[in-house]
mmCIF file of C-alpha atoms in Angstrom:
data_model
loop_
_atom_site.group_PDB
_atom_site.id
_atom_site.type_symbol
_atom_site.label_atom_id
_atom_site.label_comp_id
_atom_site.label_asym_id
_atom_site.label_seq_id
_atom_site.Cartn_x
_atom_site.Cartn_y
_atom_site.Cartn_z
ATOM 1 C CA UNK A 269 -67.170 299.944 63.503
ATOM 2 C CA UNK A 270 -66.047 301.995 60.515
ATOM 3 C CA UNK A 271 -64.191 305.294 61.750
ATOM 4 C CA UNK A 272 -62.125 305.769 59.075
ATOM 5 C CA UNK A 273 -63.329 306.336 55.328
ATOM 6 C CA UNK A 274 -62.148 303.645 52.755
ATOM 7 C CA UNK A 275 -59.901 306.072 51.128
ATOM 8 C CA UNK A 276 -58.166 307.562 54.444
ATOM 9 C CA UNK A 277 -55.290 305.759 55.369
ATOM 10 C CA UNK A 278 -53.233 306.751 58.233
ATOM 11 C CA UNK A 279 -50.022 305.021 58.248
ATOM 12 C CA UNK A 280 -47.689 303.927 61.341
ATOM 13 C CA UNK A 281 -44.941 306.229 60.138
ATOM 14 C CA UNK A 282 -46.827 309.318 60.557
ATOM 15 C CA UNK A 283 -47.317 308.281 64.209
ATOM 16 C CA UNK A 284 -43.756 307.376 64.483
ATOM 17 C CA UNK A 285 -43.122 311.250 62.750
ATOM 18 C CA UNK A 286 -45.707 312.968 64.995
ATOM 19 C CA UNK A 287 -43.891 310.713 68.442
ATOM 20 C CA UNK A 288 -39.904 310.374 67.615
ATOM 21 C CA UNK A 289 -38.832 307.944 69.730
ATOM 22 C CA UNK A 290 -42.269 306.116 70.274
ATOM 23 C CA UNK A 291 -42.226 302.797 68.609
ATOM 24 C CA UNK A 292 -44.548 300.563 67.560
ATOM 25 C CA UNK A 293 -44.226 296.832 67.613
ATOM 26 C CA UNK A 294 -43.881 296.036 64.028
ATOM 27 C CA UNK A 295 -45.827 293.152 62.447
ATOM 28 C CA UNK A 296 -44.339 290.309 62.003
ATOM 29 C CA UNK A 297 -46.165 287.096 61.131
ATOM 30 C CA UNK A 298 -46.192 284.364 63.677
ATOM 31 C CA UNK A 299 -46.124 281.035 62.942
ATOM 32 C CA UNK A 300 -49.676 280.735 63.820
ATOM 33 C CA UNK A 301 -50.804 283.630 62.182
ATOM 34 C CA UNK A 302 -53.289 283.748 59.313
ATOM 35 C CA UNK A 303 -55.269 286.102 56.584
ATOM 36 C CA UNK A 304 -58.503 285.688 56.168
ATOM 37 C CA UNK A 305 -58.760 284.654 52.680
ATOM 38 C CA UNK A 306 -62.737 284.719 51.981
ATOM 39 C CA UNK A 307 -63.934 287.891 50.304
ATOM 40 C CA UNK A 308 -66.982 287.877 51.764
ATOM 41 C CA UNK A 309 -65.274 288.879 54.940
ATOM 42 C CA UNK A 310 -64.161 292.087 54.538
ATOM 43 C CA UNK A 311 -64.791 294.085 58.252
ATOM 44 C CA UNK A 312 -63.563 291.006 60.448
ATOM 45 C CA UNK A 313 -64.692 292.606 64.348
ATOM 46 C CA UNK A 314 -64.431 290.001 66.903
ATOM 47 C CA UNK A 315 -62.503 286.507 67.115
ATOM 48 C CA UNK A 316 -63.167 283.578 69.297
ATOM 49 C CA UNK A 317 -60.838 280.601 69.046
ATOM 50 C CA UNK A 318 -62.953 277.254 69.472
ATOM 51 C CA UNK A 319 -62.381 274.958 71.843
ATOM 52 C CA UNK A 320 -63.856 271.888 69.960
ATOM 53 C CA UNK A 321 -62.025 272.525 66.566
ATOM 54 C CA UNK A 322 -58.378 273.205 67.002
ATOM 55 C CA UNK A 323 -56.804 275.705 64.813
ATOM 56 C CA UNK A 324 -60.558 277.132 63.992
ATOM 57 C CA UNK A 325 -61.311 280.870 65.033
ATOM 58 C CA UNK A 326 -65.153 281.920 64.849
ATOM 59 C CA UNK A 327 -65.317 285.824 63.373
ATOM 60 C CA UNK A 328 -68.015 288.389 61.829
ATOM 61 C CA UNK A 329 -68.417 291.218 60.099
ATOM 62 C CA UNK A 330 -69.108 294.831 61.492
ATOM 63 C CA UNK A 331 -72.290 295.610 59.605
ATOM 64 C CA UNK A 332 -74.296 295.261 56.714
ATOM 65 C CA UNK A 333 -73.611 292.119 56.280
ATOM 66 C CA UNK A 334 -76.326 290.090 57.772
ATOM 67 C CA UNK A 335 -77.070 287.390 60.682
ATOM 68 C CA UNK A 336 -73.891 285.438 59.937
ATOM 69 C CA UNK A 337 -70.967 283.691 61.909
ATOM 70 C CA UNK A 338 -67.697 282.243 60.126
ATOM 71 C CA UNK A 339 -65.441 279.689 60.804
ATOM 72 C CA UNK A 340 -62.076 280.098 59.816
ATOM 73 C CA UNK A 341 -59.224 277.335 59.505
ATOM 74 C CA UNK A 342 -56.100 278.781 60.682
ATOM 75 C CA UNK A 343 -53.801 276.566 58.973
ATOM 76 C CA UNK A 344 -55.433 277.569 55.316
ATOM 77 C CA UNK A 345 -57.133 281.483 56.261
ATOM 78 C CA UNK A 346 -60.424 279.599 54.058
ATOM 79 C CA UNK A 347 -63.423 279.405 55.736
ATOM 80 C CA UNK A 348 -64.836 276.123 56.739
ATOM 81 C CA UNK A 349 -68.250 277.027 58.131
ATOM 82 C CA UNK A 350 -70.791 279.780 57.665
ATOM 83 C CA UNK A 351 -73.705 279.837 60.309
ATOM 84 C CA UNK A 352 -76.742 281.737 59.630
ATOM 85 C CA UNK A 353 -78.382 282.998 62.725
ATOM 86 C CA UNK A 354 -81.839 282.610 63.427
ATOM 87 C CA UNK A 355 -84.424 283.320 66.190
ATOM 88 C CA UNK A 356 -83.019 287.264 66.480
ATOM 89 C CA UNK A 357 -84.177 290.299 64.418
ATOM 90 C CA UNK A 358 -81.846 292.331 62.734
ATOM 91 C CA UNK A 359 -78.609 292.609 63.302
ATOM 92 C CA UNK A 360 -77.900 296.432 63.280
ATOM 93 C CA UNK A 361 -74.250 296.693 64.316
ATOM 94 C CA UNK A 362 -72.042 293.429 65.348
ATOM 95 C CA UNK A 363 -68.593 294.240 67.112
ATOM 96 C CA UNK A 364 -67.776 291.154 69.115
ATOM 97 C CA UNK A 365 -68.100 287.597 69.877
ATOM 98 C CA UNK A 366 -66.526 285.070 72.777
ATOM 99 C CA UNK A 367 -67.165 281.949 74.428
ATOM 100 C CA UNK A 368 -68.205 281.122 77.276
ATOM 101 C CA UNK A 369 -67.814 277.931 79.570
ATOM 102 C CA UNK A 370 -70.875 276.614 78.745
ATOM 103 C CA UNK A 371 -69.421 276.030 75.453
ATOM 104 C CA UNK A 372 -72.047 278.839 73.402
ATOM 105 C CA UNK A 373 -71.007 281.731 71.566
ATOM 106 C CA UNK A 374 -71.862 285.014 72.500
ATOM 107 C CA UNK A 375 -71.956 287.529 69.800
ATOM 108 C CA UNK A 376 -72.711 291.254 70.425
ATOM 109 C CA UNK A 377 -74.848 293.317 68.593
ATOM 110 C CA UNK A 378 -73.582 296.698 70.415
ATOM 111 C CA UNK A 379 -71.744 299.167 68.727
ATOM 112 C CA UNK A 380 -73.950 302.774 68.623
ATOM 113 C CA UNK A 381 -71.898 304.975 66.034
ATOM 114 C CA UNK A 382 -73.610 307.929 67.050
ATOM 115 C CA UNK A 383 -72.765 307.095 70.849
ATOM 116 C CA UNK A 384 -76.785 306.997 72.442
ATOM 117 C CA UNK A 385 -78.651 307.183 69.999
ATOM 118 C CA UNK A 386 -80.281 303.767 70.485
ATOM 119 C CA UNK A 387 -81.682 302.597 74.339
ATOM 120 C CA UNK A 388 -80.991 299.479 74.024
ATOM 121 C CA UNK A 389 -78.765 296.676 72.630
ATOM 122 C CA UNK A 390 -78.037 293.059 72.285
ATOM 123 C CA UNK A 391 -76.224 290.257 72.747
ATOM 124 C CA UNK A 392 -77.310 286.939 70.406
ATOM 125 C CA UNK A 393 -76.269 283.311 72.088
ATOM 126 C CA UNK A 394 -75.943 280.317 70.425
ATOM 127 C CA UNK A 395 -74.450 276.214 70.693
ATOM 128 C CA UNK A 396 -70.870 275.852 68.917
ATOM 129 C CA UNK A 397 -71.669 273.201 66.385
ATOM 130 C CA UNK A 398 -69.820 270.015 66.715
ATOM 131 C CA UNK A 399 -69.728 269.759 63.346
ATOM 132 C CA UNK A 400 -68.627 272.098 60.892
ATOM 133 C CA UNK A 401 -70.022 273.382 57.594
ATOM 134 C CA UNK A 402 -72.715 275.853 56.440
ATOM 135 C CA UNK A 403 -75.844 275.883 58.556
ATOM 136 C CA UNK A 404 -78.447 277.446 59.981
ATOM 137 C CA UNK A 405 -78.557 277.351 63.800
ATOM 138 C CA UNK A 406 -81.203 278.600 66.281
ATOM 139 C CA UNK A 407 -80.043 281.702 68.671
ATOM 140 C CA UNK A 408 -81.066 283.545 71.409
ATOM 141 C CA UNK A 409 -81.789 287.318 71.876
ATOM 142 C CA UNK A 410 -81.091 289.369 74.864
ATOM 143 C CA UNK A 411 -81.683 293.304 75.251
ATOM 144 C CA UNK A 412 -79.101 294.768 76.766
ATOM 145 C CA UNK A 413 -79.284 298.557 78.797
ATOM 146 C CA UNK A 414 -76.488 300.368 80.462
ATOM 147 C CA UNK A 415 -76.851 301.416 84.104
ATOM 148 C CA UNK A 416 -75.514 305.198 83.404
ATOM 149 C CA UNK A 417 -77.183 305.553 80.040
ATOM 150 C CA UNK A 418 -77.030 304.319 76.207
ATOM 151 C CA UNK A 419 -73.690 303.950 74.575
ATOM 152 C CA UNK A 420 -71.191 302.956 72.383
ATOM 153 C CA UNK A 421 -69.046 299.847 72.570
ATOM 154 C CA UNK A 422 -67.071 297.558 70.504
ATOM 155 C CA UNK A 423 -65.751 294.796 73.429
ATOM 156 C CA UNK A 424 -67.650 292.089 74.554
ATOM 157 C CA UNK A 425 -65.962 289.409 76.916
ATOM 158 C CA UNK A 426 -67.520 286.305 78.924
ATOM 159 C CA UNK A 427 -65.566 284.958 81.521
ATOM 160 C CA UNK A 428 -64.249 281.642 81.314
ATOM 161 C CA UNK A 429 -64.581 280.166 84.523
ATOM 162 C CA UNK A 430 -68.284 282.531 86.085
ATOM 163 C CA UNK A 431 -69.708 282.907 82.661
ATOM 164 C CA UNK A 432 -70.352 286.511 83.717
ATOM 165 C CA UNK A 433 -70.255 289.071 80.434
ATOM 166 C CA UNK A 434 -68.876 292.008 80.590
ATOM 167 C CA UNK A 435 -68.815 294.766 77.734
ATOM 168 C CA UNK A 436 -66.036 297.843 77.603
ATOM 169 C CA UNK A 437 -67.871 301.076 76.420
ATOM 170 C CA UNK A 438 -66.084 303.280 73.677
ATOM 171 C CA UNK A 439 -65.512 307.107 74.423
ATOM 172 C CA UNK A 440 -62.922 309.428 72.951
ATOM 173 C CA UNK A 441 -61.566 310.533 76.192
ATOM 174 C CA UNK A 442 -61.998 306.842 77.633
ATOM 175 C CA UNK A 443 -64.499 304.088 78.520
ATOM 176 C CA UNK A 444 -66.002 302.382 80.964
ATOM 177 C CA UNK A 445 -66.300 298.146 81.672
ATOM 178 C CA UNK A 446 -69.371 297.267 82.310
ATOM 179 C CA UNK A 447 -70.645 293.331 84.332
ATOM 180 C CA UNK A 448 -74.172 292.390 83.095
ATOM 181 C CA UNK A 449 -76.173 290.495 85.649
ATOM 182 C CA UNK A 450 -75.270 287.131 86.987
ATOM 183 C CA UNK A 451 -77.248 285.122 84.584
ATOM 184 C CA UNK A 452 -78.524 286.828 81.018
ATOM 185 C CA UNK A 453 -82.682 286.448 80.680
ATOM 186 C CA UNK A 454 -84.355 286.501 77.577
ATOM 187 C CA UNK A 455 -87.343 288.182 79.592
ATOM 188 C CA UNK A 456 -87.014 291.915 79.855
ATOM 189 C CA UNK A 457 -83.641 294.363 79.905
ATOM 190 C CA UNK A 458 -80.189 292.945 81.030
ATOM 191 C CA UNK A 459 -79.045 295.846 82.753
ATOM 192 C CA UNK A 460 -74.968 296.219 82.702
ATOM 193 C CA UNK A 461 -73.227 298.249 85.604
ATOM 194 C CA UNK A 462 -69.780 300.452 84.962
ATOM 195 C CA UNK A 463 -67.529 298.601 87.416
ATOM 196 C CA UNK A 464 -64.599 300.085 86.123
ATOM 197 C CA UNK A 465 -62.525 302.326 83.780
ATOM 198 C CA UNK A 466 -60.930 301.872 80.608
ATOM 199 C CA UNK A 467 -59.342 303.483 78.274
ATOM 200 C CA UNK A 468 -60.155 303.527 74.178
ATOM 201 C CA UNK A 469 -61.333 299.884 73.456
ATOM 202 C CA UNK A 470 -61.897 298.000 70.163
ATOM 203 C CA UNK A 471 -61.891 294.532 71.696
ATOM 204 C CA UNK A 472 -61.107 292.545 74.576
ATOM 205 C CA UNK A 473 -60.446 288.630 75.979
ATOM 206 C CA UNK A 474 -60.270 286.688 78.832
ATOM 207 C CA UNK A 475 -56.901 284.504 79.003
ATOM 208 C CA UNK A 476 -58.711 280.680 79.612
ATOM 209 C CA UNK A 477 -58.164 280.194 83.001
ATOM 210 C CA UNK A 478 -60.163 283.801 83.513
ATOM 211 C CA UNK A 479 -56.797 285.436 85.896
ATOM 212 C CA UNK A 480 -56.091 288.146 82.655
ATOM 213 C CA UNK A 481 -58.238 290.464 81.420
ATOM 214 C CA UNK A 482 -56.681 291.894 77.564
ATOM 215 C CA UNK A 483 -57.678 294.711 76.270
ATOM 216 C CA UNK A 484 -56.646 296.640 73.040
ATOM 217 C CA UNK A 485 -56.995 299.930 70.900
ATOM 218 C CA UNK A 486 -56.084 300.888 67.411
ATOM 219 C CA UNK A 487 -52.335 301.405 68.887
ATOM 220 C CA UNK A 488 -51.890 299.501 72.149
ATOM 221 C CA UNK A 489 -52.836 296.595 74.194
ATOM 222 C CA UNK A 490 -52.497 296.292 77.964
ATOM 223 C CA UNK A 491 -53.610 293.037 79.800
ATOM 224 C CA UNK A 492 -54.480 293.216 83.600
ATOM 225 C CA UNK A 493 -55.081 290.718 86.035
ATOM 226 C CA UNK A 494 -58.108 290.277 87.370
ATOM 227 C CA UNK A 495 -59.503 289.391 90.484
ATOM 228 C CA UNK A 496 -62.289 289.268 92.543
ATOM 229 C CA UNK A 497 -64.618 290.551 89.266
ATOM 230 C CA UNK A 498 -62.527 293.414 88.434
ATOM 231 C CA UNK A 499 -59.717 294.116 86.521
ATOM 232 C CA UNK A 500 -56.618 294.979 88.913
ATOM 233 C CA UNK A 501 -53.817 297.338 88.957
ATOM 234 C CA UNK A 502 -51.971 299.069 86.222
ATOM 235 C CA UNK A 503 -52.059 296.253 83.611
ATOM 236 C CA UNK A 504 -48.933 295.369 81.558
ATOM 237 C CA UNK A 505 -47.960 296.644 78.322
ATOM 238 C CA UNK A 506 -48.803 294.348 75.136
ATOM 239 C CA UNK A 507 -46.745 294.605 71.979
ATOM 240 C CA UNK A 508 -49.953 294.787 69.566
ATOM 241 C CA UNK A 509 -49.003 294.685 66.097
ATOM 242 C CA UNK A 510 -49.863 298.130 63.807
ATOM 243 C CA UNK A 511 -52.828 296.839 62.050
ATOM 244 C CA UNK A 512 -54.552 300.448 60.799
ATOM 245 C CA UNK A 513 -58.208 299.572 61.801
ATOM 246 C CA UNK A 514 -57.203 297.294 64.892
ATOM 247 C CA UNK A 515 -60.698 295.424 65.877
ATOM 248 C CA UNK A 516 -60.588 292.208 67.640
ATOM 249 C CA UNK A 517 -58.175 290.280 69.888
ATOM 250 C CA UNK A 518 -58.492 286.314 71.541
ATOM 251 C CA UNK A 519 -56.230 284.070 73.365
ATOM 252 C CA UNK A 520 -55.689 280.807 71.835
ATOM 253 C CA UNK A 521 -56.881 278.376 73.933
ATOM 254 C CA UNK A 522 -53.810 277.193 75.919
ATOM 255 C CA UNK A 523 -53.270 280.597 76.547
ATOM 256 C CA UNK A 524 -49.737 280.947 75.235
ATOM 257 C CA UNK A 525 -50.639 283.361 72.577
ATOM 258 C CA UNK A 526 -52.717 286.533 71.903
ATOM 259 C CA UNK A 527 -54.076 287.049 68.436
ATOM 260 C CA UNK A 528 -55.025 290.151 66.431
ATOM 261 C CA UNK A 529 -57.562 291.149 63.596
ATOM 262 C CA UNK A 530 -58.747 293.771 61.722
ATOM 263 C CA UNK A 531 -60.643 295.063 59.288
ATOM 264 C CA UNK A 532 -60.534 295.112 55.504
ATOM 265 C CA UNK A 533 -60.066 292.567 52.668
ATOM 266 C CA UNK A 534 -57.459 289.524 53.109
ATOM 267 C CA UNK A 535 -56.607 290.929 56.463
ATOM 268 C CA UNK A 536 -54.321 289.455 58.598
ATOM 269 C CA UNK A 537 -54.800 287.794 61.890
ATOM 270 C CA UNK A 538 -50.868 288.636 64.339
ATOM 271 C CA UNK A 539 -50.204 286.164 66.837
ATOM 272 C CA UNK A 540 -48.440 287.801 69.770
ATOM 273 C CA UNK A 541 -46.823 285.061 72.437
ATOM 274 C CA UNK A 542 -47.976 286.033 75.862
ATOM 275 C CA UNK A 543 -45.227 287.448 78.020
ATOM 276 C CA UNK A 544 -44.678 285.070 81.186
ATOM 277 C CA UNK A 545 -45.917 285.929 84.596
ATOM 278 C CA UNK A 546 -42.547 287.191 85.617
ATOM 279 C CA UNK A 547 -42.753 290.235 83.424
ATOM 280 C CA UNK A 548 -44.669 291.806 86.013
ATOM 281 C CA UNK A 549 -41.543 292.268 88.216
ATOM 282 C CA UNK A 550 -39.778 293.916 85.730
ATOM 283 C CA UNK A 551 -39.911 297.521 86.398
ATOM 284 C CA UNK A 552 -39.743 298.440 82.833
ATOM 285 C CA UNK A 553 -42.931 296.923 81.908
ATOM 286 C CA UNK A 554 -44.801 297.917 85.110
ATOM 287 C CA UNK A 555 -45.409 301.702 85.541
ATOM 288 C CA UNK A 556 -47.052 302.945 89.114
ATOM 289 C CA UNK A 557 -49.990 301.681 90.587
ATOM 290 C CA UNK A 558 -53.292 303.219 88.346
ATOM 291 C CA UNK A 559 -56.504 302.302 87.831
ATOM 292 C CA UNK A 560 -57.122 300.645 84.702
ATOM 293 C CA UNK A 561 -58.723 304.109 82.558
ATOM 294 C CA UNK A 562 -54.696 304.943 83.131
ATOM 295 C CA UNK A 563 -54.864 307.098 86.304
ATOM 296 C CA UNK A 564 -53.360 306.919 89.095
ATOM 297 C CA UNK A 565 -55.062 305.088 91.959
ATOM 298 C CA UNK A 566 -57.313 306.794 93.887
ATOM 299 C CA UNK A 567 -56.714 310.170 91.210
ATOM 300 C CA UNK A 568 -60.011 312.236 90.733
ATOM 301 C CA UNK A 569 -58.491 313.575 87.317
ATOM 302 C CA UNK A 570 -59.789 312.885 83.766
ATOM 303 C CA UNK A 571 -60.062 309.421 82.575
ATOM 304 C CA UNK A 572 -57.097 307.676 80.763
ATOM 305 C CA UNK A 573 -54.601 310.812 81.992
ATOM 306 C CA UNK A 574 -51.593 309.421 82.966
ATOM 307 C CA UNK A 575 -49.793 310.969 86.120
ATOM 308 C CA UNK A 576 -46.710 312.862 85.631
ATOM 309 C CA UNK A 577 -44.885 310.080 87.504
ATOM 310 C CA UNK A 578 -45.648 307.435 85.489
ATOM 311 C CA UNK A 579 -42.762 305.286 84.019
ATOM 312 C CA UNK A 580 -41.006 305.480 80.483
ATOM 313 C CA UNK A 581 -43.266 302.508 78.812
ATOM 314 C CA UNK A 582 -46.677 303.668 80.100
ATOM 315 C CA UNK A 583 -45.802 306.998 78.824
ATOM 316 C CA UNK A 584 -45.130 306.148 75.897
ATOM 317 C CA UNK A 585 -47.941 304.215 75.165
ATOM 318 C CA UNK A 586 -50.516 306.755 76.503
ATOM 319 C CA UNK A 587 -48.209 309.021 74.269
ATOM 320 C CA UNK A 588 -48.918 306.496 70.813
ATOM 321 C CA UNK A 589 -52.770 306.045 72.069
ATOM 322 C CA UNK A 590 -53.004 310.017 72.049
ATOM 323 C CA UNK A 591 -51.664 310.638 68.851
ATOM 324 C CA UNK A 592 -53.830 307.450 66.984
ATOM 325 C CA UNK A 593 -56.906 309.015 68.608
ATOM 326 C CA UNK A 594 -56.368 312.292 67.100
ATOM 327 C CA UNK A 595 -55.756 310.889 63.872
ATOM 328 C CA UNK A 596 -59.165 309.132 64.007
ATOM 329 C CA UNK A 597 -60.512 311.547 64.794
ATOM 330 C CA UNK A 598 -59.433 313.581 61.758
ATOM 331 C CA UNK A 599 -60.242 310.605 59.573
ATOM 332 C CA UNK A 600 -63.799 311.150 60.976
ATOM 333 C CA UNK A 601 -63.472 314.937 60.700
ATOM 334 C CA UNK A 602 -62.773 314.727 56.846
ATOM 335 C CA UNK A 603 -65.201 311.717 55.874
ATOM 336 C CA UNK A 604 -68.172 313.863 57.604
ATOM 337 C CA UNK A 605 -66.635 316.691 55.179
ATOM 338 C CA UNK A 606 -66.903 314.834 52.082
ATOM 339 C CA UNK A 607 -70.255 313.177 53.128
ATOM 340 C CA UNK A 608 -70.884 317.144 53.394
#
């Protein structure tokens, strides 16, 4: 989803100017990191590692692009496979993809720029192929409806291990995740329930063995566990890389590192290393108990307000989150100007 006008740029020192003392994790190529080198991807919005194809990470483009799906080799950035999706109408804004334990990609057709404005949306499945290269493959279409009403979303997850897909809304003042039903039917609406809160999402990913639930922004990341369907406690804090238009994040699939996209020509793919369980201990990382919009647990206040109480690092990042938001919201401000 395209907030920010080509020619706006807003770059991490002006955060850094507006927060002094607030930093953000600088970028620093991982050995597994990548750019995507084909021109023809130019608004990269999801990533899905494969399971079948080491080293190969399944993207898309945001919009006007078409019904298409590419494979990317990590090891080169080139891409190895383009699928053309068939069997589905029009693809009218793509934000994510994932995949699922049955071994099918799920790619969501749900981002709603003008937040409501369409009833419905959808979610295209279809078989990994085995082998790679350029082909056509057959998908399938399900409408998707929102409990509470239409809206606008840019996260679409399906659990490893239940197979259960969930989608995190997209609201200035915080979202909403939503589970869709046990089992997706191509007969009739899917209807998705909010079952929790969350705060400004561009993406999020189930760790393999489905016990984290990541989730990241333009400016940070947290990861939660989750249990029992829902995503638990505070979260931790993830040092996401400053990537400007931040739009997709996946675990690779032994789980040992996070990686993260963006938008725009050649962009660059971060690998993060996953911080180990014992992290969670550390009272540095983990502020008080919240929910996962940011609040504290059990708080009636606005969603995504962190409490007075909260520690230094959750501060701070609610702090960096604040400050992006408002400058995105400029962006949008000044590119509804010109339009003007």
């Amino acid at each position: 989803m395209r907030l920010l006008p080509r020619s706006t740029v807003v770059p991490a020192a002006l955060v850094l100017a507006l927060l002094p003392g607030a930093a953000l994790a600088a970028e620093t190529p991982a050995a597994s990191g990548f750019t995507l080198t084909d021109p023809r991807i130019r608004e990269s919005s999801g990533l899905a590692a494969s399971r079948i194809h080491p080293g190969v990470y399944w993207t898309h483009n945001d919009s006007d692009d078409g019904p298409y799906v590419y494979a990317v080799d990590s090891a080169t950035g080139k891409t190895v496979a383009r699928l053309t999706l068939t069997g589905i109408g029009t693809p009218r804004d793509v934000e994510a993809i994932s995949l699922g334990p049955d071994g099918q990609l799920y790619l969501g057709d749900i981002g709603d720029n003008k937040d409501g404005t369409w009833d419905h949306v959808w979610i295209y499945r279809f078989q990994e192929p085995k082998e790679l290269g350029d082909r056509t493959v057959a998908a399938e279409q399900f409408t998707v409806t929102y409990a509470d009403g239409p809206r606008n979303a840019e996260a679409l997850m399906v659990h490893p291990v239940t197979g259960r897909v969930y989608i995190a809304s997209k609201n200035e003042q915080g979202g909403g995740l939503y589970e869709g039903p046990e089992r997706l039917s191509a007969d009739g609406r899917n209807v998705f329930r909010r079952v929790a809160e969350v705060p400004w999402v561009t993406d999020g990913a189930f760790s393999p063995d489905g016990t984290r639930l990541t989730l990241r922004g333009y400016l940070t990341a947290r990861t939660y566990a989750w249990k029992d369907g829902r995503p638990e406690g505070p979260g931790e804090r993830v040092d996401a890389p400053w990537q400007g238009q931040a739009e997709s994040v996946t675990y690779t699939p032994d789980g040992r590192t996070l990686m993260f996209g963006a938008e725009g020509a050649n962009s660059r793919v971060v690998a993060v290393p996953v911080a180990p369980a014992a992290a969670a201990s550390d009272p540095a990382r983990s502020p008080a108990p919240q929910r996962p919009g940011g609040g504290p647990t059990g708080s009636s206040g606005a969603q995504g307000a962190p409490s007075g109480q909260d520690s230094g690092s959750f501060t701070k990042g609610a702090l960096v989150l604040a400050a992006g938001t408002a400058l995105v919201l400029a962006g949008k401000r000044l590119f509804r100007r010109r339009k003007g």
